[in-house]
Amino acid sequence: LEHDIPVYQPQKLRRKKAIAELQAWHPPIDLYIVAAFGQILPQAVLNIPAQGSINVHASLLPRWRGAAPIHAAIRAGDVEAGITIMLMDAGLDTGPMLSKRSLLIAPDETGQTLHDKLSQMGADLLIDTLPSYLAGDIQPQPQPEAGVTYAPQIEKEEGNIDWLQDAASIERLVRAFTPWPGTYTHFRNKQLKIHTGHLSEGEAPAGKVIAHEDGVAIGTGDGLYIPTEVQLAGKKRAHIADFINGYIDFVGTTLPDKA
């Protein structure tokens, strides 16, 4: 707006009015660039730009097609993540690829940190790819049929920790869902958010809170999970040592602790 660039924000691109407004900008529009848009572009929209529609997708396609590839990569324990610049078609991230770039997922990677890294990587790769594509120097490559996986849109309820899962899966879930949608359990019939934590050797019944040299440990289906920062509903985020001081009966509780 500051530079007098038109900004149009239709709620649904499938509506006839939205398509008509996009068509009214043609032929000046040669190319669409889409990033984390959240809607599948209908064929009527894809047909408008002469050079096609390009998507900056936050995964190494064909792995993790769909709405939440960053969360999915961390949650699955992937070694690497990356960006794919692709030509869009009417499918869900099924179009041919123009370029890729990858990075290693750090052991302490969260949804936020990986998002920030891939945001910059995606911008850089787009700038590197566009001139060659528009000059006809890049031939789009079909995605391989092998290795296709999907990362559907996340629901908040998926952050509800199942302590019967193994500790490694829970630890990855907490990191993947930081900062959104967050992970939680229940204590005293209130939601208890788990902001950070790590793994530890040992065993305890699933959901059982036991004393540990790092404060407390929670039993899982396999191994122990050590929460380090938690937040009870209506309270501030707290280090686990401070939380235990305020809630001595936390040790010995079996989570989820719901009446």
Short mmCIF file of C-alpha atoms in Angstrom, two decimals:
data_model
loop_
_atom_site.label_atom_id
_atom_site.label_comp_id
_atom_site.label_asym_id
_atom_site.label_seq_id
_atom_site.Cartn_x
_atom_site.Cartn_y
_atom_site.Cartn_z
CA LEU A 1 0.00 0.00 0.00
CA GLU A 2 2.88 2.34 0.82
CA HIS A 3 4.17 1.88 -2.73
CA ASP A 4 0.73 2.02 -4.41
CA ILE A 5 0.81 -1.71 -5.13
CA PRO A 6 -2.74 -3.11 -5.34
CA VAL A 7 -3.55 -5.54 -2.54
CA TYR A 8 -6.44 -7.95 -3.01
CA GLN A 9 -7.39 -10.44 -0.30
CA PRO A 10 -10.28 -12.70 -1.35
CA GLN A 11 -11.46 -15.13 1.29
CA LYS A 12 -12.18 -17.83 -1.27
CA LEU A 13 -10.48 -17.96 -4.67
CA ARG A 14 -13.14 -20.32 -5.99
CA ARG A 15 -15.79 -17.59 -5.92
CA LYS A 16 -16.68 -16.19 -9.33
CA LYS A 17 -16.10 -12.60 -8.17
CA ALA A 18 -12.57 -13.40 -7.02
CA ILE A 19 -11.71 -15.14 -10.30
CA ALA A 20 -13.18 -12.25 -12.30
CA GLU A 21 -11.03 -9.72 -10.43
CA LEU A 22 -7.90 -11.75 -11.13
CA GLN A 23 -8.84 -12.09 -14.80
CA ALA A 24 -9.32 -8.32 -15.00
CA TRP A 25 -5.59 -7.88 -14.28
CA HIS A 26 -4.67 -10.03 -17.29
CA PRO A 27 -2.57 -9.71 -19.51
CA PRO A 28 -0.16 -7.66 -17.31
CA ILE A 29 0.09 -10.63 -14.90
CA ASP A 30 2.69 -13.03 -16.31
CA LEU A 31 3.31 -15.14 -13.22
CA TYR A 32 1.72 -16.02 -9.89
CA ILE A 33 3.92 -16.72 -6.89
CA VAL A 34 2.28 -18.54 -3.97
CA ALA A 35 3.67 -19.24 -0.51
CA ALA A 36 1.72 -20.79 2.39
CA PHE A 37 -1.55 -19.58 0.89
CA GLY A 38 -3.77 -22.22 2.46
CA GLN A 39 -6.07 -22.69 -0.52
CA ILE A 40 -5.86 -24.87 -3.62
CA LEU A 41 -5.93 -22.60 -6.67
CA PRO A 42 -8.75 -23.69 -9.02
CA GLN A 43 -7.86 -24.37 -12.64
CA ALA A 44 -9.62 -21.16 -13.73
CA VAL A 45 -7.09 -19.20 -11.66
CA LEU A 46 -4.10 -21.28 -12.72
CA ASN A 47 -4.98 -20.59 -16.37
CA ILE A 48 -4.62 -16.81 -16.00
CA PRO A 49 -0.85 -16.13 -15.86
CA ALA A 50 1.03 -16.80 -19.10
CA GLN A 51 4.11 -18.20 -17.31
CA GLY A 52 2.14 -20.31 -14.87
CA SER A 53 1.86 -20.29 -11.08
CA ILE A 54 4.87 -21.02 -8.87
CA ASN A 55 4.64 -22.34 -5.33
CA VAL A 56 7.35 -21.96 -2.69
CA HIS A 57 6.71 -25.14 -0.71
CA ALA A 58 8.42 -25.84 2.62
CA SER A 59 9.40 -29.47 2.04
CA LEU A 60 11.49 -31.66 -0.22
CA LEU A 61 8.71 -32.87 -2.48
CA PRO A 62 7.17 -35.36 -2.91
CA ARG A 63 7.63 -35.77 0.86
CA TRP A 64 5.13 -33.78 2.91
CA ARG A 65 2.66 -32.46 0.41
CA GLY A 66 -0.03 -30.45 2.15
CA ALA A 67 -0.62 -27.69 4.67
CA ALA A 68 1.80 -28.45 7.52
CA PRO A 69 5.12 -29.79 6.15
CA ILE A 70 7.30 -28.10 8.79
CA HIS A 71 5.44 -29.63 11.71
CA ALA A 72 5.37 -33.00 9.97
CA ALA A 73 9.11 -33.12 9.29
CA ILE A 74 10.05 -32.50 12.94
CA ARG A 75 7.32 -34.75 14.27
CA ALA A 76 8.47 -37.63 12.06
CA GLY A 77 12.10 -37.24 13.08
CA ASP A 78 13.30 -36.36 9.57
CA VAL A 79 17.02 -35.70 9.22
CA GLU A 80 16.55 -32.89 6.70
CA ALA A 81 13.97 -30.41 5.48
CA GLY A 82 14.00 -27.91 2.67
CA ILE A 83 12.28 -25.89 -0.02
CA THR A 84 10.88 -26.96 -3.37
CA ILE A 85 10.01 -24.39 -6.02
CA MET A 86 7.33 -25.99 -8.15
CA LEU A 87 4.84 -25.24 -10.89
CA MET A 88 1.30 -25.52 -9.58
CA ASP A 89 -1.43 -27.68 -11.01
CA ALA A 90 -4.93 -28.44 -9.76
CA GLY A 91 -3.69 -31.12 -7.35
CA LEU A 92 -2.35 -30.77 -3.81
CA ASP A 93 1.34 -29.94 -4.29
CA THR A 94 1.57 -32.38 -7.18
CA GLY A 95 3.06 -30.12 -9.87
CA PRO A 96 6.47 -30.45 -11.53
CA MET A 97 9.55 -29.16 -9.71
CA LEU A 98 11.87 -26.33 -10.76
CA SER A 99 14.46 -26.36 -7.96
CA LYS A 100 15.21 -27.65 -4.47
CA ARG A 101 17.39 -26.69 -1.53
CA SER A 102 17.83 -28.58 1.74
CA LEU A 103 19.13 -28.15 5.28
CA LEU A 104 19.73 -30.42 8.25
CA ILE A 105 17.15 -30.35 11.05
CA ALA A 106 18.89 -29.44 14.32
CA PRO A 107 18.39 -31.74 17.34
CA ASP A 108 16.63 -28.89 19.20
CA GLU A 109 14.70 -27.61 16.16
CA THR A 110 11.22 -26.24 16.81
CA GLY A 111 8.42 -25.42 14.46
CA GLN A 112 9.32 -21.74 14.84
CA THR A 113 13.06 -22.04 14.22
CA LEU A 114 12.59 -24.28 11.19
CA HIS A 115 9.90 -21.97 9.82
CA ASP A 116 12.26 -19.00 10.09
CA LYS A 117 15.13 -20.82 8.40
CA LEU A 118 12.94 -22.09 5.56
CA SER A 119 11.31 -18.68 5.07
CA GLN A 120 14.69 -17.14 4.26
CA MET A 121 15.78 -20.16 2.25
CA GLY A 122 12.56 -20.03 0.22
CA ALA A 123 13.00 -16.34 -0.59
CA ASP A 124 16.61 -16.87 -1.65
CA LEU A 125 15.84 -19.93 -3.76
CA LEU A 126 12.94 -18.15 -5.47
CA ILE A 127 15.20 -15.24 -6.44
CA ASP A 128 17.81 -17.67 -7.76
CA THR A 129 15.25 -19.74 -9.69
CA LEU A 130 13.01 -17.15 -11.36
CA PRO A 131 15.45 -15.67 -13.92
CA SER A 132 16.47 -19.09 -15.24
CA TYR A 133 12.87 -20.30 -15.35
CA LEU A 134 11.61 -17.23 -17.20
CA ALA A 135 14.54 -17.49 -19.64
CA GLY A 136 13.57 -21.08 -20.43
CA ASP A 137 16.76 -22.53 -18.96
CA ILE A 138 14.95 -24.74 -16.41
CA GLN A 139 12.89 -27.70 -17.51
CA PRO A 140 10.23 -28.62 -14.93
CA GLN A 141 10.77 -32.13 -13.57
CA PRO A 142 7.82 -34.36 -12.63
CA GLN A 143 7.72 -35.44 -9.01
CA PRO A 144 8.68 -39.08 -8.48
CA GLU A 145 5.87 -41.43 -7.58
CA ALA A 146 7.92 -43.02 -4.80
CA GLY A 147 8.17 -41.28 -1.44
CA VAL A 148 4.89 -39.38 -1.45
CA THR A 149 3.68 -38.41 2.04
CA TYR A 150 1.07 -35.91 3.23
CA ALA A 151 1.03 -33.30 5.98
CA PRO A 152 -2.62 -32.34 6.53
CA GLN A 153 -3.78 -29.24 8.32
CA ILE A 154 -3.19 -29.45 12.08
CA GLU A 155 -5.98 -29.41 14.64
CA LYS A 156 -5.35 -28.02 18.12
CA GLU A 157 -6.47 -31.29 19.68
CA GLU A 158 -3.39 -33.00 18.22
CA GLY A 159 -1.35 -31.20 20.88
CA ASN A 160 -2.99 -33.30 23.61
CA ILE A 161 -0.12 -35.55 24.72
CA ASP A 162 -0.73 -39.29 24.77
CA TRP A 163 1.67 -40.57 27.43
CA LEU A 164 1.38 -44.09 26.04
CA GLN A 165 3.51 -42.95 23.12
CA ASP A 166 7.27 -43.31 23.43
CA ALA A 167 9.26 -40.45 24.93
CA ALA A 168 11.07 -39.66 21.66
CA SER A 169 7.78 -39.16 19.82
CA ILE A 170 6.48 -36.90 22.60
CA GLU A 171 9.70 -34.86 22.61
CA ARG A 172 9.44 -34.33 18.84
CA LEU A 173 5.76 -33.41 19.13
CA VAL A 174 6.53 -30.70 21.70
CA ARG A 175 9.21 -29.20 19.45
CA ALA A 176 7.12 -29.50 16.28
CA PHE A 177 4.14 -27.77 17.88
CA THR A 178 6.18 -24.86 19.26
CA PRO A 179 4.84 -22.20 19.22
CA TRP A 180 1.58 -23.35 17.60
CA PRO A 181 -0.66 -25.14 18.39
CA GLY A 182 1.31 -26.10 21.50
CA THR A 183 1.25 -29.33 23.48
CA TYR A 184 -0.56 -30.01 26.72
CA THR A 185 -1.81 -32.47 29.29
CA HIS A 186 -4.04 -31.96 32.36
CA PHE A 187 -3.28 -31.45 36.04
CA ARG A 188 -5.95 -30.84 38.71
CA ASN A 189 -8.46 -30.90 35.84
CA LYS A 190 -6.77 -27.87 34.24
CA GLN A 191 -4.82 -27.70 31.03
CA LEU A 192 -1.08 -27.90 31.64
CA LYS A 193 0.98 -26.73 28.68
CA ILE A 194 4.36 -28.35 28.11
CA HIS A 195 6.58 -25.71 26.50
CA THR A 196 9.99 -27.40 26.57
CA GLY A 197 11.56 -30.65 27.71
CA HIS A 198 13.96 -33.44 26.84
CA LEU A 199 14.44 -37.19 27.02
CA SER A 200 15.96 -39.30 29.76
CA GLU A 201 16.72 -42.95 30.30
CA GLY A 202 14.59 -44.91 32.71
CA GLU A 203 11.07 -46.18 33.00
CA ALA A 204 7.87 -45.31 34.84
CA PRO A 205 4.19 -46.06 34.22
CA ALA A 206 2.80 -43.99 31.36
CA GLY A 207 1.79 -40.55 32.64
CA LYS A 208 3.25 -41.08 36.11
CA VAL A 209 5.15 -38.06 37.47
CA ILE A 210 8.19 -39.12 39.45
CA ALA A 211 11.03 -37.28 41.19
CA HIS A 212 14.14 -36.92 39.04
CA GLU A 213 17.54 -35.26 39.30
CA ASP A 214 16.33 -32.74 36.68
CA GLY A 215 13.22 -31.95 38.73
CA VAL A 216 10.57 -34.41 37.62
CA ALA A 217 10.19 -37.04 34.94
CA ILE A 218 7.02 -38.33 33.31
CA GLY A 219 6.65 -41.95 32.32
CA THR A 220 5.78 -42.79 28.74
CA GLY A 221 5.23 -45.90 26.66
CA ASP A 222 9.01 -46.13 26.34
CA GLY A 223 11.45 -43.95 28.28
CA LEU A 224 11.07 -40.83 30.39
CA TYR A 225 10.15 -37.31 29.35
CA ILE A 226 11.59 -34.41 31.38
CA PRO A 227 9.48 -31.23 31.20
CA THR A 228 11.53 -28.08 31.79
CA GLU A 229 8.99 -25.29 31.23
CA VAL A 230 5.27 -25.64 31.86
CA GLN A 231 2.22 -23.42 32.21
CA LEU A 232 -0.95 -24.22 34.09
CA ALA A 233 -4.13 -22.64 32.73
CA GLY A 234 -4.52 -19.13 34.13
CA LYS A 235 -0.89 -18.97 35.30
CA LYS A 236 2.37 -17.71 33.86
CA ARG A 237 4.91 -19.88 32.11
CA ALA A 238 7.26 -21.34 34.73
CA HIS A 239 10.44 -23.36 35.03
CA ILE A 240 9.64 -26.83 36.34
CA ALA A 241 11.49 -26.20 39.64
CA ASP A 242 9.31 -23.17 40.36
CA PHE A 243 6.20 -25.07 39.34
CA ILE A 244 7.01 -27.94 41.73
CA ASN A 245 7.53 -25.48 44.57
CA GLY A 246 4.00 -24.22 44.03
CA TYR A 247 2.41 -27.62 43.44
CA ILE A 248 4.16 -30.17 45.65
CA ASP A 249 1.51 -32.79 44.88
CA PHE A 250 2.52 -32.77 41.19
CA VAL A 251 5.03 -35.52 41.97
CA GLY A 252 3.07 -38.75 42.25
CA THR A 253 0.28 -37.60 39.96
CA THR A 254 -0.69 -39.66 36.94
CA LEU A 255 -1.31 -37.51 33.85
CA PRO A 256 -3.71 -36.59 32.48
CA ASP A 257 -5.09 -35.70 35.91
CA LYS A 258 -8.75 -35.06 35.13
CA ALA A 259 -11.63 -35.34 37.57
#
